[in-house]
PDB file of C-alpha atoms in Angstrom:
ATOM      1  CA  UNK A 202     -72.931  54.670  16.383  1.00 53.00           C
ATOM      2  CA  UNK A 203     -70.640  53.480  13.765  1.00 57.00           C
ATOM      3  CA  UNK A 204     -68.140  51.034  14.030  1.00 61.00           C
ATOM      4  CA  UNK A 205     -64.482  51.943  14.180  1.00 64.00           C
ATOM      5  CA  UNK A 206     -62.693  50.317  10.885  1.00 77.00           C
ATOM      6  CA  UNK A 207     -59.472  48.971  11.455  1.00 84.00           C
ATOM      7  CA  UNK A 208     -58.872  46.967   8.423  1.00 92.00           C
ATOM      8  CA  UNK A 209     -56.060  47.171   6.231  1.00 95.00           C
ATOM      9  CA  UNK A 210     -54.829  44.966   3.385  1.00 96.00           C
ATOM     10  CA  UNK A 211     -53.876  41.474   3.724  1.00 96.00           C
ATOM     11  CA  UNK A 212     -50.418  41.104   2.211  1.00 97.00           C
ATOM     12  CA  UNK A 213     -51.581  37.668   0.772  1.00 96.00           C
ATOM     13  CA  UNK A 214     -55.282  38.177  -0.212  1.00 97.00           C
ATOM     14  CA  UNK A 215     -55.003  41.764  -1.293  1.00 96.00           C
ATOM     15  CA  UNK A 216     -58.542  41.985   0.787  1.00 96.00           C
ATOM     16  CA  UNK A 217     -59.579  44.523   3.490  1.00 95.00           C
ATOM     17  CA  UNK A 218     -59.670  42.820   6.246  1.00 95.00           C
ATOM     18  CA  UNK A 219     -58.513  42.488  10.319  1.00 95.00           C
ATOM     19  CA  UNK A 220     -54.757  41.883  10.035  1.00 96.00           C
ATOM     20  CA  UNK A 221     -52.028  41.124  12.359  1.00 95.00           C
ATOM     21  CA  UNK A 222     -48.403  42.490  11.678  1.00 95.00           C
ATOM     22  CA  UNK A 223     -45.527  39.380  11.228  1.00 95.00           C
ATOM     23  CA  UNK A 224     -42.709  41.217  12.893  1.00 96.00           C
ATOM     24  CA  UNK A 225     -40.179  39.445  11.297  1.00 95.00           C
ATOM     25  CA  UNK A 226     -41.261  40.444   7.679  1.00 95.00           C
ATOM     26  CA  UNK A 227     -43.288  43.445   8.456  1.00 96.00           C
ATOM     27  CA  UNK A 228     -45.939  42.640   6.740  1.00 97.00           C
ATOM     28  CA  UNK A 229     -49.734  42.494   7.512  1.00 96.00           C
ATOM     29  CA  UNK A 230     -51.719  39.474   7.156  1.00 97.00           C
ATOM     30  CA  UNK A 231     -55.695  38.470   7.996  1.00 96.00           C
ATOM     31  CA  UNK A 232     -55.655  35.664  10.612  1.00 96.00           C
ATOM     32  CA  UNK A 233     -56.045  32.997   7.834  1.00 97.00           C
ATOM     33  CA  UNK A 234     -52.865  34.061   5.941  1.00 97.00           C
ATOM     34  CA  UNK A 235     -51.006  34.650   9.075  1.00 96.00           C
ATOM     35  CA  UNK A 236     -51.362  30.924   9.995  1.00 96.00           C
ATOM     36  CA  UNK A 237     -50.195  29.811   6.685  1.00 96.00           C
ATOM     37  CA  UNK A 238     -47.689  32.403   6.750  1.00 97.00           C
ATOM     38  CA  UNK A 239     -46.750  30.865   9.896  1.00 97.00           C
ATOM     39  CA  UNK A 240     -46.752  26.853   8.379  1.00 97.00           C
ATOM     40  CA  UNK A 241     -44.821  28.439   5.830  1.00 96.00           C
ATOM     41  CA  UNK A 242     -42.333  29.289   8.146  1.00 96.00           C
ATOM     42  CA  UNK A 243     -41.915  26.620  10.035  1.00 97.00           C
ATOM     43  CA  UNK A 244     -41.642  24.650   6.659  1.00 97.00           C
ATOM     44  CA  UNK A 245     -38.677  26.551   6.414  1.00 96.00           C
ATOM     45  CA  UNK A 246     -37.012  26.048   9.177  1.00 96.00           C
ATOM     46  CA  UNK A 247     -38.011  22.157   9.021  1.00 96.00           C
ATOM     47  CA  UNK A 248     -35.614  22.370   5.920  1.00 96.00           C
ATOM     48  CA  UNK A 249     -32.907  24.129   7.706  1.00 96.00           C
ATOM     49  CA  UNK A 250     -32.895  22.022  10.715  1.00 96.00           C
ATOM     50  CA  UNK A 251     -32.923  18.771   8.228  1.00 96.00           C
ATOM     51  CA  UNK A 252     -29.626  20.325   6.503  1.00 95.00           C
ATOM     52  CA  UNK A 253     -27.874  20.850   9.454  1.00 96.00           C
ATOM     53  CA  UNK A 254     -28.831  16.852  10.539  1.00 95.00           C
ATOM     54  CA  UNK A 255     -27.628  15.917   7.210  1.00 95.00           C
ATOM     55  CA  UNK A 256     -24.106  18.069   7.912  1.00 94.00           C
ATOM     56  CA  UNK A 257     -24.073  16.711  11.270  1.00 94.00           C
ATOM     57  CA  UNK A 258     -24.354  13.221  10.284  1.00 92.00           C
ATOM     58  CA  UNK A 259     -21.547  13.945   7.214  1.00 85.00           C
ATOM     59  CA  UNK A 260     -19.514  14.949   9.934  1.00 86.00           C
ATOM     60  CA  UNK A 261     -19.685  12.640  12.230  1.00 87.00           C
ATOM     61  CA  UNK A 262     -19.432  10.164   9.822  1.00 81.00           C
ATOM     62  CA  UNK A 263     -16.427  11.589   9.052  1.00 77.00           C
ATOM     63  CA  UNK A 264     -14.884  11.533  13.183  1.00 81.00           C
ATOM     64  CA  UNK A 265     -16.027   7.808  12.641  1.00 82.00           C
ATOM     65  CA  UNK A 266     -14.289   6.934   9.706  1.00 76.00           C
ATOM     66  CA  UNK A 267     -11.470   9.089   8.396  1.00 69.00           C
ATOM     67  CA  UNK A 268     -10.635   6.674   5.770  1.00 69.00           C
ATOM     68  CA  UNK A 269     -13.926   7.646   3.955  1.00 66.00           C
ATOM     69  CA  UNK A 270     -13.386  11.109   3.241  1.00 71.00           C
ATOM     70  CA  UNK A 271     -13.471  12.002  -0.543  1.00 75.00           C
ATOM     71  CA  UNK A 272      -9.717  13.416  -0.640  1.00 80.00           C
ATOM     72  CA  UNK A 273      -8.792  10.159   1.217  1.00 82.00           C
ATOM     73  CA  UNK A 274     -10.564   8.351  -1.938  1.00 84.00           C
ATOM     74  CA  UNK A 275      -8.749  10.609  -4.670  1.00 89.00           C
ATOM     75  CA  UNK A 276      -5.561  10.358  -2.988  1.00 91.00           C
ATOM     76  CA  UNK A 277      -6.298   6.154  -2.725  1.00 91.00           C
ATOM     77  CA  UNK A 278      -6.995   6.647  -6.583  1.00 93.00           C
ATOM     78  CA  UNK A 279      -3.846   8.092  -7.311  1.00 95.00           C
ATOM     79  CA  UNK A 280      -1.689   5.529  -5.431  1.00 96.00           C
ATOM     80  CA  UNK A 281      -3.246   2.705  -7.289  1.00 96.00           C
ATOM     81  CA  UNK A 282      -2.808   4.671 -10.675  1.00 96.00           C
ATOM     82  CA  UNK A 283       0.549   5.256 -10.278  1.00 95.00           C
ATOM     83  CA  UNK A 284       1.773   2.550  -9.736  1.00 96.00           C
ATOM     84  CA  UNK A 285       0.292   0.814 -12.358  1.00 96.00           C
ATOM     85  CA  UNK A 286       2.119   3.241 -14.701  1.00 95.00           C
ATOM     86  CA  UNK A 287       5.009   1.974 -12.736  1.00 95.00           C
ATOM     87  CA  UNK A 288       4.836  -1.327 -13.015  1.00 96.00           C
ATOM     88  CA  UNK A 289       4.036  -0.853 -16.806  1.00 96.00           C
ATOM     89  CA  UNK A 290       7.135   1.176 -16.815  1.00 95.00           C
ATOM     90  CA  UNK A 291       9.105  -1.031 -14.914  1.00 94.00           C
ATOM     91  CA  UNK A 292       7.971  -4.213 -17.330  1.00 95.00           C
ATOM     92  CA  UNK A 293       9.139  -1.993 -20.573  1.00 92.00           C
ATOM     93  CA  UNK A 294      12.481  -1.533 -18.895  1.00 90.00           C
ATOM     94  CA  UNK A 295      13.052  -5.157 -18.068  1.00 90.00           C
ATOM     95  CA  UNK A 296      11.887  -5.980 -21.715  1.00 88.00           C
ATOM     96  CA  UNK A 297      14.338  -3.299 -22.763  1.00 83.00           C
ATOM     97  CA  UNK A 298      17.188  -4.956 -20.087  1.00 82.00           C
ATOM     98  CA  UNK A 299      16.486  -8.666 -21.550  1.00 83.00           C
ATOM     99  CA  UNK A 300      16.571  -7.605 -25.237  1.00 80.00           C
ATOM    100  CA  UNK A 301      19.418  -5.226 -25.066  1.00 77.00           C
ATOM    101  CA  UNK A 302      21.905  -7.567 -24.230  1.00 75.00           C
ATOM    102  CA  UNK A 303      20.860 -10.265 -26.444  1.00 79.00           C
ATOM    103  CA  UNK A 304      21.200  -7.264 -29.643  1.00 77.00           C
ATOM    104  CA  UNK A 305      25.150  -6.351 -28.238  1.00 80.00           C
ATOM    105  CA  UNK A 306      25.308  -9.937 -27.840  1.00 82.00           C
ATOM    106  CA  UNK A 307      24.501 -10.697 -31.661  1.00 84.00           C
ATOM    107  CA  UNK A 308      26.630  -7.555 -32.670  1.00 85.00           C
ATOM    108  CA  UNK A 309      29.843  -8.430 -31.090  1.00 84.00           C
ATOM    109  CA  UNK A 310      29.287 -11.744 -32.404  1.00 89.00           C
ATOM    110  CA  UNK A 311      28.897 -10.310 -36.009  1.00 90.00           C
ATOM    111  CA  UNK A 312      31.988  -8.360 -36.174  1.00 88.00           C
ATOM    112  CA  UNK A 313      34.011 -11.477 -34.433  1.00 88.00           C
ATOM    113  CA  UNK A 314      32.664 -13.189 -37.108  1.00 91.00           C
ATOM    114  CA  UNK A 315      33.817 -10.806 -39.522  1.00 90.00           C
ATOM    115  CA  UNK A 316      37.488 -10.059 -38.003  1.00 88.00           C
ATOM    116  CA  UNK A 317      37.811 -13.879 -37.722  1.00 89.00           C
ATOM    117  CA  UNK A 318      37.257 -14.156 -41.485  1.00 91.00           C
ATOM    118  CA  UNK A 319      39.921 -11.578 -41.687  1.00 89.00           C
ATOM    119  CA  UNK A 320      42.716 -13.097 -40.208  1.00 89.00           C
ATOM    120  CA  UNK A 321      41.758 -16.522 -41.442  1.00 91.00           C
ATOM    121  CA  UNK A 322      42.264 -14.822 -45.036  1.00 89.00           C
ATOM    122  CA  UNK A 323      45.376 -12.997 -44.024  1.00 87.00           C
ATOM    123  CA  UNK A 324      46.493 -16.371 -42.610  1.00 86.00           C
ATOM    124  CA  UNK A 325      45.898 -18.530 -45.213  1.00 88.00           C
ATOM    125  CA  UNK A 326      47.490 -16.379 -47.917  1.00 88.00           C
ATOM    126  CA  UNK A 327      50.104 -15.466 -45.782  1.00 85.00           C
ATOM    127  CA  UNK A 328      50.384 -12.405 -47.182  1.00 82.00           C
ATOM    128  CA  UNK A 329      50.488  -9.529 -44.415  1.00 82.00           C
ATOM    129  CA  UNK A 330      52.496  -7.435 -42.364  1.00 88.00           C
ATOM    130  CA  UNK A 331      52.529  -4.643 -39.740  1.00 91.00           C
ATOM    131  CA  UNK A 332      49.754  -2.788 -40.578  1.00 89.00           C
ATOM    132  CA  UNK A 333      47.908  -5.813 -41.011  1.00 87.00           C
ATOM    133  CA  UNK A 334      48.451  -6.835 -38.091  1.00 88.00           C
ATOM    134  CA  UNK A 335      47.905  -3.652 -36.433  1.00 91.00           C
ATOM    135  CA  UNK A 336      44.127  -3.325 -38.114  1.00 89.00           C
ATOM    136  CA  UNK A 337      43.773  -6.609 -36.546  1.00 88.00           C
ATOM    137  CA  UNK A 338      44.740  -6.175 -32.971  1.00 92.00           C
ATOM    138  CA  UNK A 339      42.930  -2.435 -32.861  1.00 91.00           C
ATOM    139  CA  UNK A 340      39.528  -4.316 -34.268  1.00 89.00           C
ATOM    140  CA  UNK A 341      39.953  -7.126 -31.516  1.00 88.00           C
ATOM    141  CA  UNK A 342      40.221  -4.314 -28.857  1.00 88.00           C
ATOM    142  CA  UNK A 343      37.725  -2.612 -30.155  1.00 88.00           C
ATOM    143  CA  UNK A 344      35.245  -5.670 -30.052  1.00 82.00           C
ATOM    144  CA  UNK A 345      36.499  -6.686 -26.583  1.00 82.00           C
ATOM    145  CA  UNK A 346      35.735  -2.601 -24.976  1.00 78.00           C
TER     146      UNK A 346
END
């Protein structure tokens, strides 16, 4: 009597041979390819369960210490870069403050200089009269805004 064949085709070898069906892929495999189909699986969920430890840690890492989240970082960033481009800002305007005064300052000063000369001349020659005198006054009030 002849004996019954009930090979098929190992997915993995290609080779006739006694298989077992994987019923989570549906496919056959001889009993050597099933076990290393069956390493190969739990490979893979070796990596998945490492992933979520790695997320779990990240997270509780996180309940731990708020202050080290990245947004936390980028929004500490930020603050310090802003206000150094305050303070720079802040520095130009005093600059600007200190200097501006000292300018007017040294303006005013010109034209007194100038409308002194004016009514030292006018004086001296004695030679003026209302509208002289007028100019005068309106350039001293003018000065003195």
């Amino acid at each position: 009597m002849a004996m019954a064949n009930n090979k098929t085709l190992c997915f993995t070898c290609n080779k006739e041979k006694i298989t077992y069906l994987c019923r989570g892929c549906s496919k056959e495999f001889c009993f050597m390819h099933l076990t290393e189909h069956q390493q190969n699986l739990n490979e893979e969920l070796n990596y998945i369960i490492n992933d979520y430890d790695q997320f779990k840690q990240t997270i509780n890492e996180q309940k731990q210490n708020p202050q080290s989240h990245s947004l936390i970082k980028q929004i500490d960033e930020w603050e310090r870069n802003s206000i150094e481009i305050i303070q720079q800002k802040a520095q130009e305007c005093r600059k600007i403050v200190i200097e501006y005064p000292q300018d007017f300052i040294d303006e005013i000063e010109k034209k007194f200089n100038d409308l002194s000369e004016q009514i030292k001349q006018i004086h001296s020659e004695n030679d003026f009269n209302e509208i002289n005198l007028n100019y005068l006054e309106n350039q001293l009030i003018e000065i003195t805004k």
